[in-house]
Short mmCIF file of C-alpha atoms (C1' of nucleotides) in Angstrom, two decimals:
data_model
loop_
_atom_site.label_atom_id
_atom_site.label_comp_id
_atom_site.label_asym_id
_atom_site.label_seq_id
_atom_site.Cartn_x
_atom_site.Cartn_y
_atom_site.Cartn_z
CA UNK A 1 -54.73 139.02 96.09
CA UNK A 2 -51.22 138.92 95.54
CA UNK A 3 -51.09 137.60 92.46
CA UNK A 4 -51.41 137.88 88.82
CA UNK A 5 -54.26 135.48 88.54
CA UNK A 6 -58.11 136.83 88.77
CA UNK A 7 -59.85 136.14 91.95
CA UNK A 8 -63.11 134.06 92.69
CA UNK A 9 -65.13 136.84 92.60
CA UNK A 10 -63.57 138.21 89.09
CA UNK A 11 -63.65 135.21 87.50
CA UNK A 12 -67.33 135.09 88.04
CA UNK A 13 -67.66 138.61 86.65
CA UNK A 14 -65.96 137.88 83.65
CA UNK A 15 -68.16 134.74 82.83
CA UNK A 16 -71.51 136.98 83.39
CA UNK A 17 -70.08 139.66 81.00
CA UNK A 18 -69.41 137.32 78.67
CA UNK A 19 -72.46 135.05 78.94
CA UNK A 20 -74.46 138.69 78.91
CA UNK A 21 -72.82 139.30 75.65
CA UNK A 22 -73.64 136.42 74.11
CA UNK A 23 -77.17 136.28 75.06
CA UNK A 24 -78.17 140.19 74.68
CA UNK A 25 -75.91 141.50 71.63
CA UNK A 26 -74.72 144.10 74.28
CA UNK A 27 -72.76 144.32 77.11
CA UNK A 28 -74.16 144.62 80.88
CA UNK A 29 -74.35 147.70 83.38
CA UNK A 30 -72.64 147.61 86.60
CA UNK A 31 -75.53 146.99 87.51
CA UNK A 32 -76.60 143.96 85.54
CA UNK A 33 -73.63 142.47 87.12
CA UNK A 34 -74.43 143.49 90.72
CA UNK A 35 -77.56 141.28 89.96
CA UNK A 36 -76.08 138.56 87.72
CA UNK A 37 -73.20 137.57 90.08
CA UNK A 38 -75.29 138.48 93.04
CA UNK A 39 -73.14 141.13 94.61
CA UNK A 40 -74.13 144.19 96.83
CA UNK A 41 -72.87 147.32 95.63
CA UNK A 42 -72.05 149.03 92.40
CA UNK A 43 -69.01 150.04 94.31
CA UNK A 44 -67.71 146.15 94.50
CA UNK A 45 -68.35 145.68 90.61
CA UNK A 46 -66.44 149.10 90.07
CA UNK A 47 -63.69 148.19 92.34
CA UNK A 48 -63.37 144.50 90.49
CA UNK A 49 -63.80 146.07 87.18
CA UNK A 50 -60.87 148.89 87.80
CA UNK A 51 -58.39 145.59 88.81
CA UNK A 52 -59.82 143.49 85.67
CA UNK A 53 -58.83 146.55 83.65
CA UNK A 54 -55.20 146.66 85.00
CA UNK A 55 -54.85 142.61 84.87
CA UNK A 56 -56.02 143.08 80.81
CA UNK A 57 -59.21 140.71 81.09
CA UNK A 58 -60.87 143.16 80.16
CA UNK A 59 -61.14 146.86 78.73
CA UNK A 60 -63.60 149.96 80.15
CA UNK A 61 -64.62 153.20 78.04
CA UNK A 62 -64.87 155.92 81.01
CA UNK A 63 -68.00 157.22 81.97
CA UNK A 64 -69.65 155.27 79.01
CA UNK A 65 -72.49 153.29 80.02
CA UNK A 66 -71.88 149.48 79.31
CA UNK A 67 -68.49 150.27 77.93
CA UNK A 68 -67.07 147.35 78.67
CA UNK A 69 -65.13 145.37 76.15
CA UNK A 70 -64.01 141.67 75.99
CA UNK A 71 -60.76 140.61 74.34
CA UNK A 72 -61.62 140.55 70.97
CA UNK A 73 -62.75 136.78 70.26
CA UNK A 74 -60.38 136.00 67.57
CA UNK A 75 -62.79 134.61 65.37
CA UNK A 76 -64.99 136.71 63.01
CA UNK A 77 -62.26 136.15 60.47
CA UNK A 78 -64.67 133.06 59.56
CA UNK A 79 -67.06 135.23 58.23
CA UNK A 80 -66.84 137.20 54.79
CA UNK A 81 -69.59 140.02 53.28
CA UNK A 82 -70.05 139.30 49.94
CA UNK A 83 -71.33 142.08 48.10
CA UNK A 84 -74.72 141.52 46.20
CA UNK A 85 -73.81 143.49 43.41
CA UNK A 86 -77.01 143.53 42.03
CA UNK A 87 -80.00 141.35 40.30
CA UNK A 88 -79.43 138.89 37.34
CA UNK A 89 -82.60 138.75 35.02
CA UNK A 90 -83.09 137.38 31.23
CA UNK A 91 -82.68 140.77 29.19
CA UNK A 92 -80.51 142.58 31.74
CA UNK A 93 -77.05 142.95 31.74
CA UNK A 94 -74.83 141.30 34.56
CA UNK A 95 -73.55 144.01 37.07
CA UNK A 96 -69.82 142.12 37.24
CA UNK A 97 -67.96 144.49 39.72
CA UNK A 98 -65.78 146.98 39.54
CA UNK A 99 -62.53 145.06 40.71
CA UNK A 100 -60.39 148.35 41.17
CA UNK A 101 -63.28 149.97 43.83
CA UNK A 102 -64.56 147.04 45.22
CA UNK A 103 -66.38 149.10 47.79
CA UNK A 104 -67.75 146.68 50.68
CA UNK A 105 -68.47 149.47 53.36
CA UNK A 106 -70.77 151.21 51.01
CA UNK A 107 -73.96 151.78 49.64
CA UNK A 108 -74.39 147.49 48.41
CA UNK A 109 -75.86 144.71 49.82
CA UNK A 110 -74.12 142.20 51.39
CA UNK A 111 -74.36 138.50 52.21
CA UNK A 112 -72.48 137.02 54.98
CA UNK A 113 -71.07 133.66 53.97
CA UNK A 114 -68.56 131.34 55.83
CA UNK A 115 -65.72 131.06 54.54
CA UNK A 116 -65.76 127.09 53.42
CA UNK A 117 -68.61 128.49 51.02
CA UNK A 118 -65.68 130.91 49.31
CA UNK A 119 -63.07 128.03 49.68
CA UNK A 120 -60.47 130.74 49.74
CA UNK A 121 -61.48 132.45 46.19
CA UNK A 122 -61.02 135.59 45.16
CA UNK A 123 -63.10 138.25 43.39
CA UNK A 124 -66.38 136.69 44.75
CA UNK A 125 -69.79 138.21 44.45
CA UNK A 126 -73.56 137.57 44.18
CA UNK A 127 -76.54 138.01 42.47
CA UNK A 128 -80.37 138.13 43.25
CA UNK A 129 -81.97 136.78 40.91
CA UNK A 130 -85.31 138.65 39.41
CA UNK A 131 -88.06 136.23 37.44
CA UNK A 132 -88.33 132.64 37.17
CA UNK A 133 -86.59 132.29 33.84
CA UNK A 134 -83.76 130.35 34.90
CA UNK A 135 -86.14 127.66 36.34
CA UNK A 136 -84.79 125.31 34.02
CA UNK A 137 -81.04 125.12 35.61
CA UNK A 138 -82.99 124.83 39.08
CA UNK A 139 -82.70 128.21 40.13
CA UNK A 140 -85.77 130.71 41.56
CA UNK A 141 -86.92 133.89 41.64
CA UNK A 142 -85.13 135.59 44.86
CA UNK A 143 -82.15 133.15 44.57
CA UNK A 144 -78.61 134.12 45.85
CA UNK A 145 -75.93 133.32 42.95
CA UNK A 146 -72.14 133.30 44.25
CA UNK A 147 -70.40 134.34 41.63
CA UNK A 148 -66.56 134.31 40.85
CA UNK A 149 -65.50 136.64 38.63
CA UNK A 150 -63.74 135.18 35.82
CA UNK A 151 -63.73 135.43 32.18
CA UNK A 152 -62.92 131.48 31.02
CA UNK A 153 -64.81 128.14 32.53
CA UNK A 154 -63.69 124.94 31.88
CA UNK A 155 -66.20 122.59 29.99
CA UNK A 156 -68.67 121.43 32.17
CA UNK A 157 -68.67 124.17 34.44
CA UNK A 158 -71.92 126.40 35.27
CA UNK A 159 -71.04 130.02 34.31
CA UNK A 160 -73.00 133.18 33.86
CA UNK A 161 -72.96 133.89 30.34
CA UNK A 162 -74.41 137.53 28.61
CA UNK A 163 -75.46 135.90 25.13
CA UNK A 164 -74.70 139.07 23.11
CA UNK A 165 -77.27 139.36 20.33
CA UNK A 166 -80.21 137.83 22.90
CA UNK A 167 -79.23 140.43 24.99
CA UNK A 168 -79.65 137.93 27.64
CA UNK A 169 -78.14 136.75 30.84
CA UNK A 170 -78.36 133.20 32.16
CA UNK A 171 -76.67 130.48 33.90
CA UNK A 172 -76.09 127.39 32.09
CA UNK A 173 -73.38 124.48 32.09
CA UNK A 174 -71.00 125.46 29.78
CA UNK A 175 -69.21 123.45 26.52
CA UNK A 176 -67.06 123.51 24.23
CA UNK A 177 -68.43 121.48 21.48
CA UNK A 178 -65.47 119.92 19.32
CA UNK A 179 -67.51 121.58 16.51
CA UNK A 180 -66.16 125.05 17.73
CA UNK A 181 -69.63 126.05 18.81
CA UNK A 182 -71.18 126.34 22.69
CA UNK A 183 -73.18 124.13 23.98
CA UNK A 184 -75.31 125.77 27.34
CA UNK A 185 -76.74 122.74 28.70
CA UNK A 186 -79.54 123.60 31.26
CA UNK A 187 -79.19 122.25 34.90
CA UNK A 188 -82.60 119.88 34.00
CA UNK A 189 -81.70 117.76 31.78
CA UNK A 190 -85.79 117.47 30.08
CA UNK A 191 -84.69 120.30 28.92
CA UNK A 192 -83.09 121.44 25.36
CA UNK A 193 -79.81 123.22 25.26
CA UNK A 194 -78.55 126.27 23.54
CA UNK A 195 -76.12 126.27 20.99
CA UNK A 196 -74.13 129.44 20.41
CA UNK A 197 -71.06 130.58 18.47
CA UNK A 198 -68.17 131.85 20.88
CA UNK A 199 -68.15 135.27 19.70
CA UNK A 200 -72.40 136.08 20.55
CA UNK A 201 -71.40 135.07 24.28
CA UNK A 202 -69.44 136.27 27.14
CA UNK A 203 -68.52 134.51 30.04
CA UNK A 204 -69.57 137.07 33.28
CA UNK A 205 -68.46 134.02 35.71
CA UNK A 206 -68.18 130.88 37.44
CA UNK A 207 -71.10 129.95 40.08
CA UNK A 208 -69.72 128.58 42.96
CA UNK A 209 -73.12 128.12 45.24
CA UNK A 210 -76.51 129.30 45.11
CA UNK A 211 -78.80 129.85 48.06
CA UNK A 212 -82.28 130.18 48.26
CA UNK A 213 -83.88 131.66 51.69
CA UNK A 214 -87.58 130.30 52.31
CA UNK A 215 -89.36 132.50 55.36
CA UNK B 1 -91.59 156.43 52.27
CA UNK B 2 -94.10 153.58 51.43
CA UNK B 3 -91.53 150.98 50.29
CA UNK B 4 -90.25 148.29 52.77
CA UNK B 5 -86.73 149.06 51.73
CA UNK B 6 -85.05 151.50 54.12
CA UNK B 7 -84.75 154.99 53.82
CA UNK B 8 -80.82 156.67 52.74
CA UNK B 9 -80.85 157.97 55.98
CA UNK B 10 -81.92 154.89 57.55
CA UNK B 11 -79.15 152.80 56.05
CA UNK B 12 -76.59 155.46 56.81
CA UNK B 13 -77.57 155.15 60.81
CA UNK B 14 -77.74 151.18 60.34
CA UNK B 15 -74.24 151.62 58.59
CA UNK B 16 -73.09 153.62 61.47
CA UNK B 17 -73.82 151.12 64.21
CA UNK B 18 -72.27 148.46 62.56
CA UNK B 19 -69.03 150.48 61.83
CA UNK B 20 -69.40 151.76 65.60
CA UNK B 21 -69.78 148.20 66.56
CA UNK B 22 -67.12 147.18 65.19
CA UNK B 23 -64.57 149.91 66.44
CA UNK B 24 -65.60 150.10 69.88
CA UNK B 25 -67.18 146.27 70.57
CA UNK B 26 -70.21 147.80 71.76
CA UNK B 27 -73.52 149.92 70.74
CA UNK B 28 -74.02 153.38 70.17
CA UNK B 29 -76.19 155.24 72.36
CA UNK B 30 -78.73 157.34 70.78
CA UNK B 31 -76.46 160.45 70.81
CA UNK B 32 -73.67 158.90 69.15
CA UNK B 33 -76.06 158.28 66.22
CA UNK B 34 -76.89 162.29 66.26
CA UNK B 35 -72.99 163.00 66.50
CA UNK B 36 -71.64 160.35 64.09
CA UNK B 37 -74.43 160.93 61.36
CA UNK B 38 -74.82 164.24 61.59
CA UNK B 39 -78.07 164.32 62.41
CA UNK B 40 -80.12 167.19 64.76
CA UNK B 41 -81.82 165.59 67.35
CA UNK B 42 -81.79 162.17 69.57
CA UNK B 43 -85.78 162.49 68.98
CA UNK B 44 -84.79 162.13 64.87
CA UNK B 45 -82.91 158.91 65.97
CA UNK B 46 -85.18 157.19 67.98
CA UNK B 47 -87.97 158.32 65.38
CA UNK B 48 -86.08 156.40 62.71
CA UNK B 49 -84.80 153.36 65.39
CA UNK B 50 -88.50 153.04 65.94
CA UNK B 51 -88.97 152.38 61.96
CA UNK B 52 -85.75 150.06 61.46
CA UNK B 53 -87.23 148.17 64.35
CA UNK B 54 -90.46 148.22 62.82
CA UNK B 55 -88.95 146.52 59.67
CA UNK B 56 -86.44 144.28 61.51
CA UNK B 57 -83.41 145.99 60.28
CA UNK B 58 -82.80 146.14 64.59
CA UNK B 59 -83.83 145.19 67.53
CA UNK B 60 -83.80 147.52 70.37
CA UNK B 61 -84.24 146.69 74.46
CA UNK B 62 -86.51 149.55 75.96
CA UNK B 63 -85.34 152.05 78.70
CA UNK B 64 -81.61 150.40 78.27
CA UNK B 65 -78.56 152.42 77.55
CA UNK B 66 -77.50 151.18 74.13
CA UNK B 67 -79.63 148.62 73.98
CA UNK B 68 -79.63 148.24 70.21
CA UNK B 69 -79.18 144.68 68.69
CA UNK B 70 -78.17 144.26 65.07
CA UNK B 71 -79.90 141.17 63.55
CA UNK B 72 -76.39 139.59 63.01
CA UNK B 73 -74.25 141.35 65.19
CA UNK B 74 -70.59 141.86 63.90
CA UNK B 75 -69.47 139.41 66.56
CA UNK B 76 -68.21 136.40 66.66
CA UNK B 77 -70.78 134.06 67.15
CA UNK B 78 -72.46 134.62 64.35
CA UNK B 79 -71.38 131.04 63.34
CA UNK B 80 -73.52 127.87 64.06
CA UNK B 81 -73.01 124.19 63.47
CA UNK B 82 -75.95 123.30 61.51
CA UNK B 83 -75.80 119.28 61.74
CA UNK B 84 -76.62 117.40 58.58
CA UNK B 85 -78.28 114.42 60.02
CA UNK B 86 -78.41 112.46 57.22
CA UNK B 87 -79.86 112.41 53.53
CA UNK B 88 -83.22 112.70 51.88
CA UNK B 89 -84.22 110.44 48.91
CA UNK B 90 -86.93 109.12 47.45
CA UNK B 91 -88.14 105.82 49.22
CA UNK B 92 -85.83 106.82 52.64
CA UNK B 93 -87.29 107.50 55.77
CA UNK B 94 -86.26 111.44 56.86
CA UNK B 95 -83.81 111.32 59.53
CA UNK B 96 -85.30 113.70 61.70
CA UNK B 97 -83.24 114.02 65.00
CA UNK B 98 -83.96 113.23 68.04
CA UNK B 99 -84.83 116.53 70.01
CA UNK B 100 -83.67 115.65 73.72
CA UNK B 101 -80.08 114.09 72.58
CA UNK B 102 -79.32 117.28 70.35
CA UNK B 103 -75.89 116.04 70.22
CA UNK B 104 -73.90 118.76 67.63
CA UNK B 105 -70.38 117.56 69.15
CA UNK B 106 -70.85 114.07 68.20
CA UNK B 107 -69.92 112.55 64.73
CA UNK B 108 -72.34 113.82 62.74
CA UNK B 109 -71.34 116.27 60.04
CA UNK B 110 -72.26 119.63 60.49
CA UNK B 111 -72.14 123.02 57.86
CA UNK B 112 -71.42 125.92 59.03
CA UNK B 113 -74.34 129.04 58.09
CA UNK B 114 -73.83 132.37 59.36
CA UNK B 115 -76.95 133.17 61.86
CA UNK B 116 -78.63 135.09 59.35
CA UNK B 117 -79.59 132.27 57.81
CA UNK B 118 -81.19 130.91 60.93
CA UNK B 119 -82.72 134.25 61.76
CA UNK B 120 -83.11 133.17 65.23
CA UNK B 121 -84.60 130.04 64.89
CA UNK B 122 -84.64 126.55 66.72
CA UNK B 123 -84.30 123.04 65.93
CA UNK B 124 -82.99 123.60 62.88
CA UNK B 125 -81.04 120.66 60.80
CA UNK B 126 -79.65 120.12 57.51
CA UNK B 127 -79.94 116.98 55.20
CA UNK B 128 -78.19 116.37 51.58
CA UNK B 129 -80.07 115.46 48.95
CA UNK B 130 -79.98 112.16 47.42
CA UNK B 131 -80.99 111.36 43.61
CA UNK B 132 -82.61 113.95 41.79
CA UNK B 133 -85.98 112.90 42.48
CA UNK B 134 -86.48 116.19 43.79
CA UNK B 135 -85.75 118.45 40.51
CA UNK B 136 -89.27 119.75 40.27
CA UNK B 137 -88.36 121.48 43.53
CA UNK B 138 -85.21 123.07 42.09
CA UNK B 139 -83.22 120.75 44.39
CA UNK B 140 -80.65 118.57 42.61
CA UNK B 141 -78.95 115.45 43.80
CA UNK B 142 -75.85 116.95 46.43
CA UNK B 143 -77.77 120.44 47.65
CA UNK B 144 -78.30 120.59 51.32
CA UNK B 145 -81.62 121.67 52.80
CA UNK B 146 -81.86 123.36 55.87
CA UNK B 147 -85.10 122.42 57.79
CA UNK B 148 -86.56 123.74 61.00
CA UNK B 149 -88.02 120.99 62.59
CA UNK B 150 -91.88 121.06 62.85
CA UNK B 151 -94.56 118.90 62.79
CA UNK B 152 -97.15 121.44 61.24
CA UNK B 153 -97.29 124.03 58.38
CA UNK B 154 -98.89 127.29 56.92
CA UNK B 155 -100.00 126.92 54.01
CA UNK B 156 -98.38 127.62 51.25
CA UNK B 157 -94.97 126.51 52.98
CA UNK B 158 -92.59 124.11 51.47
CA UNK B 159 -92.09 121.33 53.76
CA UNK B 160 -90.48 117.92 53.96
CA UNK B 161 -93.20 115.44 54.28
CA UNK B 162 -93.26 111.38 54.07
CA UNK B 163 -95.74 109.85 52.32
CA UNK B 164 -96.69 106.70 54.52
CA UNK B 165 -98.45 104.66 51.69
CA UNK B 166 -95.64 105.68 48.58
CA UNK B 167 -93.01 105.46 51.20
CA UNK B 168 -91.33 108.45 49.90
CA UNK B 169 -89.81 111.56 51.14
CA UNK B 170 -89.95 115.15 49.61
CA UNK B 171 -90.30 118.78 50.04
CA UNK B 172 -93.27 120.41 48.26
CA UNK B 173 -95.62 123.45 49.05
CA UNK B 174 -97.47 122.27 51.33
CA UNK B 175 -101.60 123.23 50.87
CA UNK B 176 -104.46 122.47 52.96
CA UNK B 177 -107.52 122.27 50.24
CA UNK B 178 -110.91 122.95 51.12
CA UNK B 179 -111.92 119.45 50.32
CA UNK B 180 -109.93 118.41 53.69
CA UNK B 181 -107.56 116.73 51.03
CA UNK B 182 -103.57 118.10 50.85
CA UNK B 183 -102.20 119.36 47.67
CA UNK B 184 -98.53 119.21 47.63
CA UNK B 185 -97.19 121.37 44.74
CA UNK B 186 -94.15 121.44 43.16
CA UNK B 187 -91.81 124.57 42.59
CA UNK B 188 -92.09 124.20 39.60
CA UNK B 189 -95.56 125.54 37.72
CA UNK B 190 -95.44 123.56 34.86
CA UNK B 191 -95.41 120.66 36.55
CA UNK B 192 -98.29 118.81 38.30
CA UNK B 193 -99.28 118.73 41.97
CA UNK B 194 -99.63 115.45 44.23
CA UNK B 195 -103.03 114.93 46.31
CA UNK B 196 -102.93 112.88 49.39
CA UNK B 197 -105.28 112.05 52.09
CA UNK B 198 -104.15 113.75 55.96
CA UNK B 199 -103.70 110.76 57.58
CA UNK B 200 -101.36 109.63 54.76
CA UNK B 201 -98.70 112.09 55.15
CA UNK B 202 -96.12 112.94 57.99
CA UNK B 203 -95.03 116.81 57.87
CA UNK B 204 -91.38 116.11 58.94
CA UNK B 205 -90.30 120.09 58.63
CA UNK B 206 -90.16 123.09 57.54
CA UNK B 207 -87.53 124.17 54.57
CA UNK B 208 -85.63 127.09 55.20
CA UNK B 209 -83.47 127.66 52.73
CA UNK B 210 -81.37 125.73 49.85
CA UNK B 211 -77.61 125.81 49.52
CA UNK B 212 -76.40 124.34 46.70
CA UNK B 213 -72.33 124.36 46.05
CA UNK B 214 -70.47 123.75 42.96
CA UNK B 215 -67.03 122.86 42.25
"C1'" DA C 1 -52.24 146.11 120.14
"C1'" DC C 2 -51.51 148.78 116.22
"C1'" DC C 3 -51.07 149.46 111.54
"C1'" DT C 4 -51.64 148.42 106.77
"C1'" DC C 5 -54.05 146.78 103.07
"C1'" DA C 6 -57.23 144.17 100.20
"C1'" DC C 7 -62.01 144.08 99.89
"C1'" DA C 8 -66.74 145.26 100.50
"C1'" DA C 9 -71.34 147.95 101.73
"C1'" DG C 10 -74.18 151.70 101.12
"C1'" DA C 11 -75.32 156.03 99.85
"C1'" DA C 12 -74.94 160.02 97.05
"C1'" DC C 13 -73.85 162.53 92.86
"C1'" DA C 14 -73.37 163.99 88.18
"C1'" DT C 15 -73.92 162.50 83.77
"C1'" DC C 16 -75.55 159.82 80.37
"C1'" DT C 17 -79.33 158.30 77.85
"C1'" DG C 18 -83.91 156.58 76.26
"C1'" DT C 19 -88.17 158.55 75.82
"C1'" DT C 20 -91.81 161.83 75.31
"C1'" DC C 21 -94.05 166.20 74.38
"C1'" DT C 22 -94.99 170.11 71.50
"C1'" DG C 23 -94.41 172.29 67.55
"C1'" DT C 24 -92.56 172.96 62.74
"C1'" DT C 25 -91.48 171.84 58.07
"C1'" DA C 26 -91.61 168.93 54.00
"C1'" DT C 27 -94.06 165.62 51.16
"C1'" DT C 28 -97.92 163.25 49.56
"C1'" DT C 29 -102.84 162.60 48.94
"C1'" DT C 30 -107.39 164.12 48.18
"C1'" DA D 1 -105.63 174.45 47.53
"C1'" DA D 2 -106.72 171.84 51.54
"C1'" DA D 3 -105.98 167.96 54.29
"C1'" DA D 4 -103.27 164.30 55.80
"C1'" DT D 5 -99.19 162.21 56.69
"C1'" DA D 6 -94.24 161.66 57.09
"C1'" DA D 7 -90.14 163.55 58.83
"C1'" DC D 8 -87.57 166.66 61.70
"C1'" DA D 9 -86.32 170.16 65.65
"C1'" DG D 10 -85.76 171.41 70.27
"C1'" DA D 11 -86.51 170.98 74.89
"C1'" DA D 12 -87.45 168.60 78.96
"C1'" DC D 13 -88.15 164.56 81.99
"C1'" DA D 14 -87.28 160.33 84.34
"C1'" DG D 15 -84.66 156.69 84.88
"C1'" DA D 16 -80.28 154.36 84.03
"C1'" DT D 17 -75.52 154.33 84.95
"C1'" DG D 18 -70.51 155.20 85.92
"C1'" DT D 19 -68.14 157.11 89.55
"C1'" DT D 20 -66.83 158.60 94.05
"C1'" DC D 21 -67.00 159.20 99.03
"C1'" DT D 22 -67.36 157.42 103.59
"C1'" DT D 23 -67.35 153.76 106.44
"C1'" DG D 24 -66.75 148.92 107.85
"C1'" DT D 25 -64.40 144.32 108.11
"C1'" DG D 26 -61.09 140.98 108.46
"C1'" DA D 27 -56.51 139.06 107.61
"C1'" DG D 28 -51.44 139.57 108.04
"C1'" DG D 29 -47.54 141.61 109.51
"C1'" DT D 30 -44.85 144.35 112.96
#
DNA sequence: ACCTCACAAGAACATCTGTTCTGTTATTTT
DNA sequence: AAAATAACAGAACAGATGTTCTTGTGAGGT
């Protein structure tokens, strides 16, 4: 095999490493491939695996079992963890996050979300949400609230609001009545809205998408 | 530790495969978890794999090297096409699709969940919501349901079902009463359940979870 | 023919590695 | 306090696994 092109044989043992990745989480032994490709010897896989090392199809972790690596798929970068920074309940404050230390690696929760669900925004997070008080704006106990961090909604938008002297949190469609007061219109509209005066609330953030996980 | 929830040294090992995932494109073995979390002994480890397995924080492959699965492994194809076959309404037949021409490639739309969404299931399709017929459910006109497709149901699971004689689609609990009659109850408490005869409904599948996005 | 070289077979070896066994130390329950 | 249970420590075993060694084969070139 002059050239720089994989062989039959290596072609094959590519495909079976990768097929073996995608169906086991893990990679395959030398000897999964013996069997998978239907070769005789550990030696032959070895030998194949030393020249698919030099050609760069692939990458080996000596005297590590299954320490074979693939070429890193480039994708992944379709995926984001969204921290779930904690729970959102009537009577409890919302835990917005700490922009400065957003800390994904650590002790938090996350979500993972594709990305057309973030639509390229920034300062996303999400909430569980504890109790059934938020029924009204269609949203259940053990919800998932995505969250953007901001401080301002236009009217019409749904927004997590911390109405001050309540001591509440809740999600409602938000308005600015001409009056000067807020209107927080509830997702059902049988329902009666609240009116507040700008000053009792504060505007935790805009919810982008909500998610609700039945078993 | 009664709880469900793991243990702090739990997550820290959990934490460490995914970070050792994610450096080196493969699993740790057992020892790697005593080195990189400073732990004493590979019998520790595979004492506390044994309980993350046992609560389906992993999944492990007996008697192989490494052979530790993450339920949604840091890899790359953690992304499926979920198609959305159509839309459900009240008064519309459910679009359930056909099983043997599975055909994700074709036309149809499709939304992209992150597999632990699916958690592993099959037949699994998505439909947007038409109308908010459905608002006792806390599922407003322009969410999309994910549904597993089935033809039976626990009890107590919400479930897309056609009524035959009210020619009408919609997801409710789903309840088997000990009168032989089926109660099909709405998310919502306050408001009141349906009753329908067996033969008059059609169990079309199985809801899996809500996604609801907002602008 | 002779040599070289890419490639393969089979066995053997030394670790690596999951698992188990026995015992010990905390932590909780009774 | 006693009993029970959860959690950890250390060692040892058996099998898995990467690696190497020896030998064989066949094609191409000289």
């Amino acid at each position: 095999m002059k050239t720089g092109e994989l062989s039959d044989k290596q072609r094959r043992i590519v495909e079976f490493i990768r097929n073996f990745w995608l169906d086991n989480n893990y990679p395959p032994s030398v000897r999964d491939i013996v069997a998978g490709c239907g070769l005789s010897s550990t030696s032959v896989v070895d030998y194949n695996l030393k020249i698919l090392e030099k050609k760069g199809a692939i990458r080996r972790h000596r005297e590590v079992s299954r320490g074979i690596e693939l070429p890193s798929p480039p994708d992944s970068s379709n995926i984001l963890n969204i921290p779930v920074t904690g729970q959102i309940a009537a009577g409890q404050p919302i835990p917005v996050p700490d922009n400065d230390t957003w800390d994904v690696t650590s002790n938090a929760d996350t979500i993972e979300v594709t990305r057309d669900i973030i639509r390229g925004r920034e300062g996303v997070y999400a909430l569980k949400v504890k109790g059934n008080s938020m029924i009204e704006d269609l949203i259940n106990d053990g919800d998932i609230v995505l969250l953007q961090s901001v401080s301002f909604v236009e009217n019409g938008e749904t927004a997590a609001v911390w109405l001050k002297s309540e001591k509440e949190a809740t999600l409602k469609k938000f308005f600015l009545e001409p009056s000067g007061k807020i209107r927080l219109q509830p997702a059902n509209s049988q329902m009666q809205p609240i009116y507040a005066s700008p000053d009792n609330i504060e505007v935790q953030g805009r919810v982008i998408a909500v998610i609700r996980q039945l078993d």
